[in-house]
PDB file of C-alpha atoms in Angstrom:
ATOM      1  CA  MET O  17      12.935   9.500  17.421  1.00  0.00           C
ATOM      2  CA  GLU O  18      13.118   5.724  17.230  1.00  0.00           C
ATOM      3  CA  THR O  19      10.650   2.969  17.973  1.00  0.00           C
ATOM      4  CA  CYS O  20      10.969  -0.661  18.995  1.00  0.00           C
ATOM      5  CA  SER O  21       9.661  -3.138  16.424  1.00  0.00           C
ATOM      6  CA  LYS O  22       8.029  -6.526  16.996  1.00  0.00           C
ATOM      7  CA  ASP O  23      11.419  -8.261  16.958  1.00  0.00           C
ATOM      8  CA  GLY O  24      12.879  -5.978  19.613  1.00  0.00           C
ATOM      9  CA  LEU O  25      15.072  -4.067  17.152  1.00  0.00           C
ATOM     10  CA  THR O  26      15.181  -0.282  17.217  1.00  0.00           C
ATOM     11  CA  ARG O  27      13.728   1.307  14.085  1.00  0.00           C
ATOM     12  CA  THR O  28      13.264   4.807  12.709  1.00  0.00           C
ATOM     13  CA  GLN O  29       9.728   6.182  13.000  1.00  0.00           C
ATOM     14  CA  LEU O  30       7.837   7.102   9.838  1.00  0.00           C
ATOM     15  CA  VAL O  31       7.363  10.728  10.829  1.00  0.00           C
ATOM     16  CA  ASP O  32      11.110  11.257  11.248  1.00  0.00           C
ATOM     17  CA  CYS O  33      12.164  10.286   7.740  1.00  0.00           C
ATOM     18  CA  ILE O  34       9.279  11.238   5.437  1.00  0.00           C
ATOM     19  CA  SER O  35       9.366  14.409   3.350  1.00  0.00           C
ATOM     20  CA  ARG O  36       5.595  14.721   3.125  1.00  0.00           C
ATOM     21  CA  VAL O  37       2.361  12.792   2.720  1.00  0.00           C
ATOM     22  CA  LEU O  38       0.540  13.207  -0.582  1.00  0.00           C
ATOM     23  CA  ILE O  39      -3.162  12.341  -0.528  1.00  0.00           C
ATOM     24  CA  ILE O  40      -4.566  11.415  -3.930  1.00  0.00           C
ATOM     25  CA  ALA O  41      -8.222  12.356  -4.296  1.00  0.00           C
ATOM     26  CA  TYR O  42     -10.959  13.198  -6.756  1.00  0.00           C
ATOM     27  CA  LYS O  43     -14.158  14.398  -5.068  1.00  0.00           C
ATOM     28  CA  GLU O  44     -13.753  12.479  -1.811  1.00  0.00           C
ATOM     29  CA  SER O  45     -13.633  14.310   1.497  1.00  0.00           C
ATOM     30  CA  THR O  46     -10.130  14.179   2.960  1.00  0.00           C
ATOM     31  CA  GLN O  47     -10.672  16.454   5.964  1.00  0.00           C
ATOM     32  CA  GLU O  48     -10.556  13.716   8.599  1.00  0.00           C
ATOM     33  CA  LEU O  49      -7.521  12.059   7.015  1.00  0.00           C
ATOM     34  CA  GLU O  50      -5.680  15.378   6.659  1.00  0.00           C
ATOM     35  CA  ALA O  51      -6.374  16.333  10.273  1.00  0.00           C
ATOM     36  CA  LEU O  52      -5.151  12.990  11.563  1.00  0.00           C
ATOM     37  CA  LEU O  53      -1.914  13.003   9.572  1.00  0.00           C
ATOM     38  CA  THR O  54      -1.199  16.620  10.477  1.00  0.00           C
ATOM     39  CA  SER O  55      -1.686  15.804  14.158  1.00  0.00           C
ATOM     40  CA  GLU O  56       0.840  12.985  13.716  1.00  0.00           C
ATOM     41  CA  GLY O  57       3.432  15.546  12.621  1.00  0.00           C
ATOM     42  CA  PHE O  58       3.366  15.054   8.847  1.00  0.00           C
ATOM     43  CA  ASP O  59       3.444  17.732   6.174  1.00  0.00           C
ATOM     44  CA  VAL O  60       0.300  16.917   4.168  1.00  0.00           C
ATOM     45  CA  GLU O  61      -0.761  17.918   0.662  1.00  0.00           C
ATOM     46  CA  VAL O  62      -3.893  16.867  -1.236  1.00  0.00           C
ATOM     47  CA  LEU O  63      -3.661  16.282  -4.990  1.00  0.00           C
ATOM     48  CA  ARG O  64      -7.108  16.424  -6.593  1.00  0.00           C
ATOM     49  CA  GLN O  65      -7.713  15.364 -10.157  1.00  0.00           C
ATOM     50  CA  GLU O  66      -9.622  17.810 -12.326  1.00  0.00           C
ATOM     51  CA  ALA O  67     -12.559  16.658 -14.423  1.00  0.00           C
ATOM     52  CA  LYS O  68     -11.628  17.558 -17.999  1.00  0.00           C
ATOM     53  CA  PRO O  69     -13.566  16.784 -21.207  1.00  0.00           C
ATOM     54  CA  GLU O  70     -10.586  14.928 -22.678  1.00  0.00           C
ATOM     55  CA  TYR O  71     -10.703  12.480 -19.761  1.00  0.00           C
ATOM     56  CA  GLN O  72     -14.282  11.424 -20.507  1.00  0.00           C
ATOM     57  CA  ASN O  73     -13.412   8.120 -22.192  1.00  0.00           C
ATOM     58  CA  PHE O  74     -10.424   7.264 -20.028  1.00  0.00           C
ATOM     59  CA  SER O  75     -10.747   4.071 -18.003  1.00  0.00           C
ATOM     60  CA  ARG O  76     -10.999   4.460 -14.240  1.00  0.00           C
ATOM     61  CA  SER O  77      -7.788   2.498 -13.860  1.00  0.00           C
ATOM     62  CA  TYR O  78      -5.926   4.928 -16.115  1.00  0.00           C
ATOM     63  CA  LEU O  79      -7.397   7.947 -14.329  1.00  0.00           C
ATOM     64  CA  CYS O  80      -6.130   6.419 -11.101  1.00  0.00           C
ATOM     65  CA  LEU O  81      -2.688   5.972 -12.652  1.00  0.00           C
ATOM     66  CA  MET O  82      -2.709   9.627 -13.724  1.00  0.00           C
ATOM     67  CA  ASN O  83      -3.334  10.645 -10.120  1.00  0.00           C
ATOM     68  CA  HIS O  84      -0.377   8.609  -8.952  1.00  0.00           C
ATOM     69  CA  CYS O  85       1.797  10.089 -11.706  1.00  0.00           C
ATOM     70  CA  ARG O  86       1.216  13.561 -10.283  1.00  0.00           C
ATOM     71  CA  ALA O  87       2.335  12.289  -6.892  1.00  0.00           C
ATOM     72  CA  TRP O  88       5.412  10.593  -8.380  1.00  0.00           C
ATOM     73  CA  GLN O  89       6.390  13.848 -10.057  1.00  0.00           C
ATOM     74  CA  ARG O  90       6.271  15.568  -6.651  1.00  0.00           C
ATOM     75  CA  ALA O  91       8.156  12.713  -4.990  1.00  0.00           C
ATOM     76  CA  MET O  92      10.970  13.006  -7.551  1.00  0.00           C
ATOM     77  CA  GLN O  93      11.697  16.500  -6.255  1.00  0.00           C
ATOM     78  CA  ALA O  94      11.686  15.625  -2.546  1.00  0.00           C
ATOM     79  CA  ALA O  95      14.801  15.378  -0.407  1.00  0.00           C
ATOM     80  CA  GLN O  96      13.399  12.446   1.588  1.00  0.00           C
ATOM     81  CA  PRO O  97      11.011   9.563   0.850  1.00  0.00           C
ATOM     82  CA  THR O  98       7.362  10.441   0.272  1.00  0.00           C
ATOM     83  CA  ILE O  99       4.247   8.667   1.517  1.00  0.00           C
ATOM     84  CA  ILE O 100       1.503   8.470  -1.110  1.00  0.00           C
ATOM     85  CA  ILE O 101      -1.976   7.433  -0.018  1.00  0.00           C
ATOM     86  CA  GLU O 102      -5.375   7.315  -1.642  1.00  0.00           C
ATOM     87  CA  ALA O 103      -8.236   9.265  -0.097  1.00  0.00           C
ATOM     88  CA  ASP O 104     -10.042   6.176   1.222  1.00  0.00           C
ATOM     89  CA  PHE O 105      -7.077   4.934   3.263  1.00  0.00           C
ATOM     90  CA  VAL O 106      -7.676   4.777   7.030  1.00  0.00           C
ATOM     91  CA  PRO O 107      -4.460   4.759   9.103  1.00  0.00           C
ATOM     92  CA  VAL O 108      -4.115   2.960  12.400  1.00  0.00           C
ATOM     93  CA  VAL O 109      -3.714   4.875  15.649  1.00  0.00           C
ATOM     94  CA  ASP O 110      -0.204   6.347  16.126  1.00  0.00           C
ATOM     95  CA  PHE O 111       0.527   5.915  12.422  1.00  0.00           C
ATOM     96  CA  GLY O 112       3.466   8.328  12.534  1.00  0.00           C
ATOM     97  CA  GLU O 113       5.188   6.352  15.283  1.00  0.00           C
ATOM     98  CA  LEU O 114       5.218   3.111  13.313  1.00  0.00           C
ATOM     99  CA  PRO O 115       8.611   1.875  12.110  1.00  0.00           C
ATOM    100  CA  LEU O 116       9.933   2.532   8.637  1.00  0.00           C
ATOM    101  CA  PRO O 117       9.595  -0.845   6.815  1.00  0.00           C
ATOM    102  CA  PHE O 118      13.081  -0.640   5.292  1.00  0.00           C
ATOM    103  CA  ASN O 119      16.585   0.442   6.261  1.00  0.00           C
ATOM    104  CA  PRO O 120      16.755   4.245   5.842  1.00  0.00           C
ATOM    105  CA  ASN O 121      20.445   4.013   4.913  1.00  0.00           C
ATOM    106  CA  GLN O 122      19.771   1.655   2.009  1.00  0.00           C
ATOM    107  CA  ASN O 123      20.135   3.119  -1.490  1.00  0.00           C
ATOM    108  CA  ASP O 124      18.400   0.416  -3.537  1.00  0.00           C
ATOM    109  CA  VAL O 125      14.859   0.698  -2.162  1.00  0.00           C
ATOM    110  CA  GLY O 126      12.056   0.745  -4.704  1.00  0.00           C
ATOM    111  CA  ILE O 127       8.614   0.876  -3.139  1.00  0.00           C
ATOM    112  CA  SER O 128       7.589   0.099   0.417  1.00  0.00           C
ATOM    113  CA  TRP O 129       3.926  -0.717   0.827  1.00  0.00           C
ATOM    114  CA  LEU O 130       2.170   0.407   4.005  1.00  0.00           C
ATOM    115  CA  TYR O 131      -1.034  -1.357   2.952  1.00  0.00           C
ATOM    116  CA  THR O 132      -0.862  -4.622   1.038  1.00  0.00           C
ATOM    117  CA  CYS O 133      -3.252  -6.522  -1.197  1.00  0.00           C
ATOM    118  CA  ALA O 134      -2.524 -10.170  -2.067  1.00  0.00           C
ATOM    119  CA  PRO O 135       0.914  -9.815  -0.448  1.00  0.00           C
ATOM    120  CA  GLN O 136       3.766 -12.264  -0.832  1.00  0.00           C
ATOM    121  CA  LEU O 137       6.908 -12.605   1.244  1.00  0.00           C
ATOM    122  CA  TYR O 138      10.252 -13.040  -0.539  1.00  0.00           C
ATOM    123  CA  TYR O 139      12.974 -12.461   2.023  1.00  0.00           C
ATOM    124  CA  VAL O 140      13.504 -11.219   5.592  1.00  0.00           C
ATOM    125  CA  SER O 141      16.830  -9.611   6.490  1.00  0.00           C
ATOM    126  CA  SER O 142      18.669 -10.270   9.746  1.00  0.00           C
ATOM    127  CA  ASP O 143      17.375  -6.936  11.057  1.00  0.00           C
ATOM    128  CA  GLY O 144      13.777  -7.842  10.251  1.00  0.00           C
ATOM    129  CA  TYR O 145      13.031  -5.932   7.042  1.00  0.00           C
ATOM    130  CA  ALA O 146      10.795  -7.898   4.677  1.00  0.00           C
ATOM    131  CA  GLU O 147      11.092  -7.861   0.904  1.00  0.00           C
ATOM    132  CA  GLY O 148       7.865  -8.760  -0.808  1.00  0.00           C
ATOM    133  CA  PHE O 149       5.073  -8.127  -3.269  1.00  0.00           C
ATOM    134  CA  SER O 150       1.733  -6.350  -3.234  1.00  0.00           C
ATOM    135  CA  THR O 151      -0.756  -5.471  -5.933  1.00  0.00           C
ATOM    136  CA  SER O 152      -2.128  -2.293  -4.449  1.00  0.00           C
ATOM    137  CA  ALA O 153      -1.301   1.411  -4.516  1.00  0.00           C
ATOM    138  CA  VAL O 154      -3.528   2.462  -1.612  1.00  0.00           C
ATOM    139  CA  ALA O 155      -0.655   3.497   0.677  1.00  0.00           C
ATOM    140  CA  TYR O 156       3.074   3.279   0.043  1.00  0.00           C
ATOM    141  CA  ILE O 157       6.452   5.007   0.256  1.00  0.00           C
ATOM    142  CA  VAL O 158       8.638   5.978  -2.699  1.00  0.00           C
ATOM    143  CA  ASN O 159      11.888   7.900  -3.041  1.00  0.00           C
ATOM    144  CA  PRO O 160      13.040  10.175  -5.890  1.00  0.00           C
ATOM    145  CA  GLN O 161      14.753   7.321  -7.735  1.00  0.00           C
ATOM    146  CA  SER O 162      11.831   4.897  -7.621  1.00  0.00           C
ATOM    147  CA  ALA O 163       9.341   7.670  -8.422  1.00  0.00           C
ATOM    148  CA  CYS O 164      11.299   8.400 -11.598  1.00  0.00           C
ATOM    149  CA  TYR O 165      11.161   4.744 -12.611  1.00  0.00           C
ATOM    150  CA  LEU O 166       7.433   4.560 -11.880  1.00  0.00           C
ATOM    151  CA  LEU O 167       6.853   7.401 -14.315  1.00  0.00           C
ATOM    152  CA  GLU O 168       8.585   5.219 -16.909  1.00  0.00           C
ATOM    153  CA  LEU O 169       6.145   2.433 -16.050  1.00  0.00           C
ATOM    154  CA  ALA O 170       3.220   4.817 -16.503  1.00  0.00           C
ATOM    155  CA  GLU O 171       4.464   5.746 -19.963  1.00  0.00           C
ATOM    156  CA  GLU O 172       4.689   2.053 -20.876  1.00  0.00           C
ATOM    157  CA  ILE O 173       1.083   1.563 -19.744  1.00  0.00           C
ATOM    158  CA  ARG O 174      -0.060   4.556 -21.796  1.00  0.00           C
ATOM    159  CA  THR O 175       1.763   3.302 -24.890  1.00  0.00           C
ATOM    160  CA  ASN O 176       1.093  -0.436 -24.668  1.00  0.00           C
ATOM    161  CA  VAL O 177      -2.335  -0.592 -23.018  1.00  0.00           C
ATOM    162  CA  GLY O 178      -3.863   2.764 -23.847  1.00  0.00           C
ATOM    163  CA  VAL O 179      -5.798   5.330 -21.877  1.00  0.00           C
ATOM    164  CA  THR O 180      -9.254   3.857 -22.489  1.00  0.00           C
ATOM    165  CA  ASN O 181      -8.468   0.252 -21.564  1.00  0.00           C
ATOM    166  CA  TYR O 182      -8.488  -1.278 -18.115  1.00  0.00           C
ATOM    167  CA  SER O 183      -5.115  -2.300 -16.702  1.00  0.00           C
ATOM    168  CA  THR O 184      -3.854  -3.793 -13.472  1.00  0.00           C
ATOM    169  CA  TRP O 185      -0.855  -1.475 -13.555  1.00  0.00           C
ATOM    170  CA  ASP O 186      -0.348  -1.644  -9.801  1.00  0.00           C
ATOM    171  CA  SER O 187       0.320  -5.392 -10.016  1.00  0.00           C
ATOM    172  CA  THR O 188       3.331  -4.731 -12.274  1.00  0.00           C
ATOM    173  CA  ILE O 189       5.117  -2.307  -9.934  1.00  0.00           C
ATOM    174  CA  ASP O 190       7.089  -4.997  -8.112  1.00  0.00           C
ATOM    175  CA  SER O 191       8.471  -6.715 -11.208  1.00  0.00           C
ATOM    176  CA  PHE O 192       9.179  -3.407 -12.955  1.00  0.00           C
ATOM    177  CA  LEU O 193      11.212  -2.001 -10.069  1.00  0.00           C
ATOM    178  CA  ARG O 194      13.031  -5.294  -9.549  1.00  0.00           C
ATOM    179  CA  GLN O 195      14.110  -5.135 -13.181  1.00  0.00           C
ATOM    180  CA  LYS O 196      15.700  -1.818 -12.214  1.00  0.00           C
ATOM    181  CA  LYS O 197      17.662  -3.664  -9.477  1.00  0.00           C
ATOM    182  CA  LEU O 198      15.595  -2.183  -6.654  1.00  0.00           C
ATOM    183  CA  LYS O 199      14.156  -4.020  -3.644  1.00  0.00           C
ATOM    184  CA  ASN O 200      10.537  -3.679  -2.560  1.00  0.00           C
ATOM    185  CA  TYR O 201       9.265  -4.009   0.996  1.00  0.00           C
ATOM    186  CA  ILE O 202       6.125  -4.971   2.869  1.00  0.00           C
ATOM    187  CA  PRO O 203       5.337  -4.080   6.495  1.00  0.00           C
ATOM    188  CA  TRP O 204       5.100  -6.473   9.421  1.00  0.00           C
ATOM    189  CA  ARG O 205       1.383  -5.708   9.546  1.00  0.00           C
ATOM    190  CA  ASN O 206      -0.719  -3.232   7.590  1.00  0.00           C
ATOM    191  CA  TYR O 207      -0.452   0.387   8.699  1.00  0.00           C
ATOM    192  CA  GLY O 208      -4.086   1.016   7.816  1.00  0.00           C
ATOM    193  CA  GLU O 209      -7.180  -0.178   5.988  1.00  0.00           C
ATOM    194  CA  HIS O 210      -8.558   0.332   2.503  1.00  0.00           C
ATOM    195  CA  GLY O 211     -11.890   1.897   3.360  1.00  0.00           C
ATOM    196  CA  GLY O 212     -13.218   2.263  -0.175  1.00  0.00           C
ATOM    197  CA  LEU O 213     -16.513   1.024  -1.553  1.00  0.00           C
ATOM    198  CA  PRO O 214     -16.693  -1.784  -4.171  1.00  0.00           C
ATOM    199  CA  ASN O 215     -15.132  -0.913  -7.536  1.00  0.00           C
ATOM    200  CA  PRO O 216     -17.357  -2.051 -10.440  1.00  0.00           C
ATOM    201  CA  GLU O 217     -14.491  -1.805 -12.949  1.00  0.00           C
ATOM    202  CA  HIS O 218     -12.567  -4.469 -11.025  1.00  0.00           C
ATOM    203  CA  TYR O 219     -15.602  -6.753 -11.075  1.00  0.00           C
ATOM    204  CA  GLN O 220     -16.179  -6.209 -14.800  1.00  0.00           C
ATOM    205  CA  ASN O 221     -12.625  -7.416 -15.390  1.00  0.00           C
ATOM    206  CA  LYS O 222     -13.109 -10.560 -13.283  1.00  0.00           C
ATOM    207  CA  LEU O 223     -11.322  -9.262 -10.206  1.00  0.00           C
ATOM    208  CA  SER O 224     -12.586  -8.892  -6.663  1.00  0.00           C
ATOM    209  CA  LYS O 225     -14.692  -5.757  -6.169  1.00  0.00           C
ATOM    210  CA  THR O 226     -13.052  -5.010  -2.826  1.00  0.00           C
ATOM    211  CA  HIS O 227      -9.848  -5.703  -0.948  1.00  0.00           C
ATOM    212  CA  ARG O 228      -9.055  -5.200   2.727  1.00  0.00           C
ATOM    213  CA  ALA O 229      -6.015  -5.454   4.991  1.00  0.00           C
ATOM    214  CA  ASP O 230      -5.398  -9.049   6.051  1.00  0.00           C
ATOM    215  CA  VAL O 231      -3.998  -7.998   9.430  1.00  0.00           C
ATOM    216  CA  LEU O 232      -3.679  -4.542  10.997  1.00  0.00           C
ATOM    217  CA  HIS O 233      -0.862  -3.084  13.069  1.00  0.00           C
ATOM    218  CA  GLY O 234      -3.384  -1.673  15.535  1.00  0.00           C
ATOM    219  CA  LYS O 235      -6.775  -0.057  15.974  1.00  0.00           C
ATOM    220  CA  LEU O 236      -8.059   2.096  13.118  1.00  0.00           C
ATOM    221  CA  ALA O 237      -7.946   5.842  13.774  1.00  0.00           C
ATOM    222  CA  PHE O 238     -11.458   6.398  12.391  1.00  0.00           C
ATOM    223  CA  ILE O 239     -14.316   4.485  10.784  1.00  0.00           C
ATOM    224  CA  PRO O 240     -13.737   3.430   7.139  1.00  0.00           C
ATOM    225  CA  LEU O 241     -16.113   4.662   4.467  1.00  0.00           C
ATOM    226  CA  TYR O 242     -17.599   1.192   3.990  1.00  0.00           C
ATOM    227  CA  ALA O 243     -19.017   1.360   7.540  1.00  0.00           C
ATOM    228  CA  VAL O 244     -19.925   5.068   7.716  1.00  0.00           C
ATOM    229  CA  GLY O 245     -23.580   6.093   7.858  1.00  0.00           C
ATOM    230  CA  LYS O 246     -24.910   2.601   8.473  1.00  0.00           C
ATOM    231  CA  ASN O 247     -27.200   1.778  11.393  1.00  0.00           C
ATOM    232  CA  ASP O 248     -25.030  -1.222  12.152  1.00  0.00           C
ATOM    233  CA  GLY O 249     -21.747   0.535  11.318  1.00  0.00           C
ATOM    234  CA  ASN O 250     -19.714  -1.078  14.093  1.00  0.00           C
ATOM    235  CA  LEU O 251     -21.103  -4.502  13.251  1.00  0.00           C
ATOM    236  CA  ARG O 252     -20.334  -3.916   9.577  1.00  0.00           C
ATOM    237  CA  LEU O 253     -16.766  -2.956  10.453  1.00  0.00           C
ATOM    238  CA  LEU O 254     -16.275  -6.044  12.615  1.00  0.00           C
ATOM    239  CA  SER O 255     -17.743  -8.287   9.929  1.00  0.00           C
ATOM    240  CA  VAL O 256     -15.517  -6.907   7.168  1.00  0.00           C
ATOM    241  CA  ARG O 257     -12.434  -7.085   9.347  1.00  0.00           C
ATOM    242  CA  PHE O 258     -13.264 -10.638  10.496  1.00  0.00           C
ATOM    243  CA  TRP O 259     -13.518 -11.952   6.947  1.00  0.00           C
ATOM    244  CA  ALA O 260     -10.377 -10.074   5.922  1.00  0.00           C
ATOM    245  CA  ARG O 261      -8.515 -11.822   8.741  1.00  0.00           C
ATOM    246  CA  ILE O 262      -9.915 -15.191   7.656  1.00  0.00           C
ATOM    247  CA  LYS O 263      -8.793 -14.546   4.083  1.00  0.00           C
ATOM    248  CA  GLY O 264      -5.306 -13.593   5.263  1.00  0.00           C
ATOM    249  CA  ILE O 265      -4.942 -16.696   7.408  1.00  0.00           C
ATOM    250  CA  THR O 266      -6.219 -18.831   4.529  1.00  0.00           C
ATOM    251  CA  ARG O 267      -3.602 -17.329   2.196  1.00  0.00           C
ATOM    252  CA  LEU O 268      -0.935 -18.182   4.758  1.00  0.00           C
ATOM    253  CA  LEU O 269      -2.121 -21.781   5.216  1.00  0.00           C
ATOM    254  CA  THR O 270      -2.427 -22.387   1.470  1.00  0.00           C
ATOM    255  CA  GLY O 271       1.061 -21.099   0.697  1.00  0.00           C
ATOM    256  CA  ARG O 272       0.077 -17.923  -1.108  1.00  0.00           C
ATOM    257  CA  PHE O 273       1.661 -15.454   1.316  1.00  0.00           C
ATOM    258  CA  LEU O 274       4.850 -17.484   1.675  1.00  0.00           C
ATOM    259  CA  ARG O 275       5.222 -19.803  -1.294  1.00  0.00           C
ATOM    260  CA  VAL O 276       6.796 -23.234  -0.861  1.00  0.00           C
ATOM    261  CA  LYS O 277       9.440 -22.583  -3.534  1.00  0.00           C
ATOM    262  CA  VAL O 278      10.500 -19.384  -1.783  1.00  0.00           C
ATOM    263  CA  LEU O 279      10.741 -21.180   1.550  1.00  0.00           C
ATOM    264  CA  GLN O 280      12.680 -24.104   0.085  1.00  0.00           C
ATOM    265  CA  GLY O 281      15.115 -21.819  -1.709  1.00  0.00           C
ATOM    266  CA  SER O 282      15.767 -19.575   1.277  1.00  0.00           C
ATOM    267  CA  SER O 283      19.023 -19.552   3.234  1.00  0.00           C
ATOM    268  CA  SER O 284      17.028 -18.546   6.332  1.00  0.00           C
ATOM    269  CA  PRO O 285      13.708 -20.447   6.133  1.00  0.00           C
ATOM    270  CA  ILE O 286      13.033 -20.209   9.884  1.00  0.00           C
ATOM    271  CA  ARG O 287      13.188 -16.425   9.709  1.00  0.00           C
ATOM    272  CA  LEU O 288      10.739 -16.398   6.794  1.00  0.00           C
ATOM    273  CA  LEU O 289       8.353 -18.820   8.461  1.00  0.00           C
ATOM    274  CA  SER O 290       8.498 -16.927  11.740  1.00  0.00           C
ATOM    275  CA  PHE O 291       7.650 -13.629  10.041  1.00  0.00           C
ATOM    276  CA  ALA O 292       4.784 -15.184   8.076  1.00  0.00           C
ATOM    277  CA  VAL O 293       3.169 -16.984  11.002  1.00  0.00           C
ATOM    278  CA  LEU O 294       3.707 -14.503  13.827  1.00  0.00           C
ATOM    279  CA  ARG O 295       2.229 -11.577  11.892  1.00  0.00           C
ATOM    280  CA  GLN O 296      -1.142 -13.339  11.979  1.00  0.00           C
ATOM    281  CA  LEU O 297      -0.999 -14.090  15.720  1.00  0.00           C
ATOM    282  CA  THR O 298      -2.860 -11.035  16.984  1.00  0.00           C
ATOM    283  CA  LEU O 299      -6.278 -10.326  18.472  1.00  0.00           C
ATOM    284  CA  ASN O 300      -6.607  -7.134  16.408  1.00  0.00           C
ATOM    285  CA  VAL O 301      -9.322  -7.501  13.800  1.00  0.00           C
TER     286      VAL O 301
END
């Protein structure tokens, strides 16, 4: 089936061109997420990391990378692109019907983020697909070729940074895949929310403890973990989403989503500016 995107163009739905969804987890409950994705028509598999004695001194960032490596190994063997999501990702309603963020007939696609953190816009094609940057691995699409390259990146991290040291490996994905002559894509709006609790390792390394979607494609399918079990859960959700929207709009106005140099060097600046501004013009929190 096909769906109509925000620009009126007909696009392929996610569920029609994805081999399977791999959920990366440790001890988190994934029952609600699995049930939702299965009901959307996806083939779902959960990859849980085992607690082994040899992992005791590994940094949390490297343990996370190891989880993604297992998923990349599976994605290398798939006939179609694979969605990889972390256990605390909360999709929007009708997730499977959302448009594929890149041209399915293109053979130089690297990664396509479905959830973005600190996103940047590089280029928008005439058919509305947006090349860009994100520094998150919460939810994304890879194909066999890009999965193979990402395993090379993981080996570089292991060799150059080490298993016990903290690394922002997910922030290097874009540049690494571009060096391989691949193009990376961001969605019109986020296909879900990062529902995780604050990460102390990020804070210890002078990064923000949390990150949220700057703008959502629609209503969330269920309540994120950060608002579950609280007396004021709905108020907490609205508050978090409100400030995430404010942060996203601020990044747009200060030239961090669409940088001035990118706009000035573009052959289609109106298309870039339109994409950047219109994505924030929604009442969805």
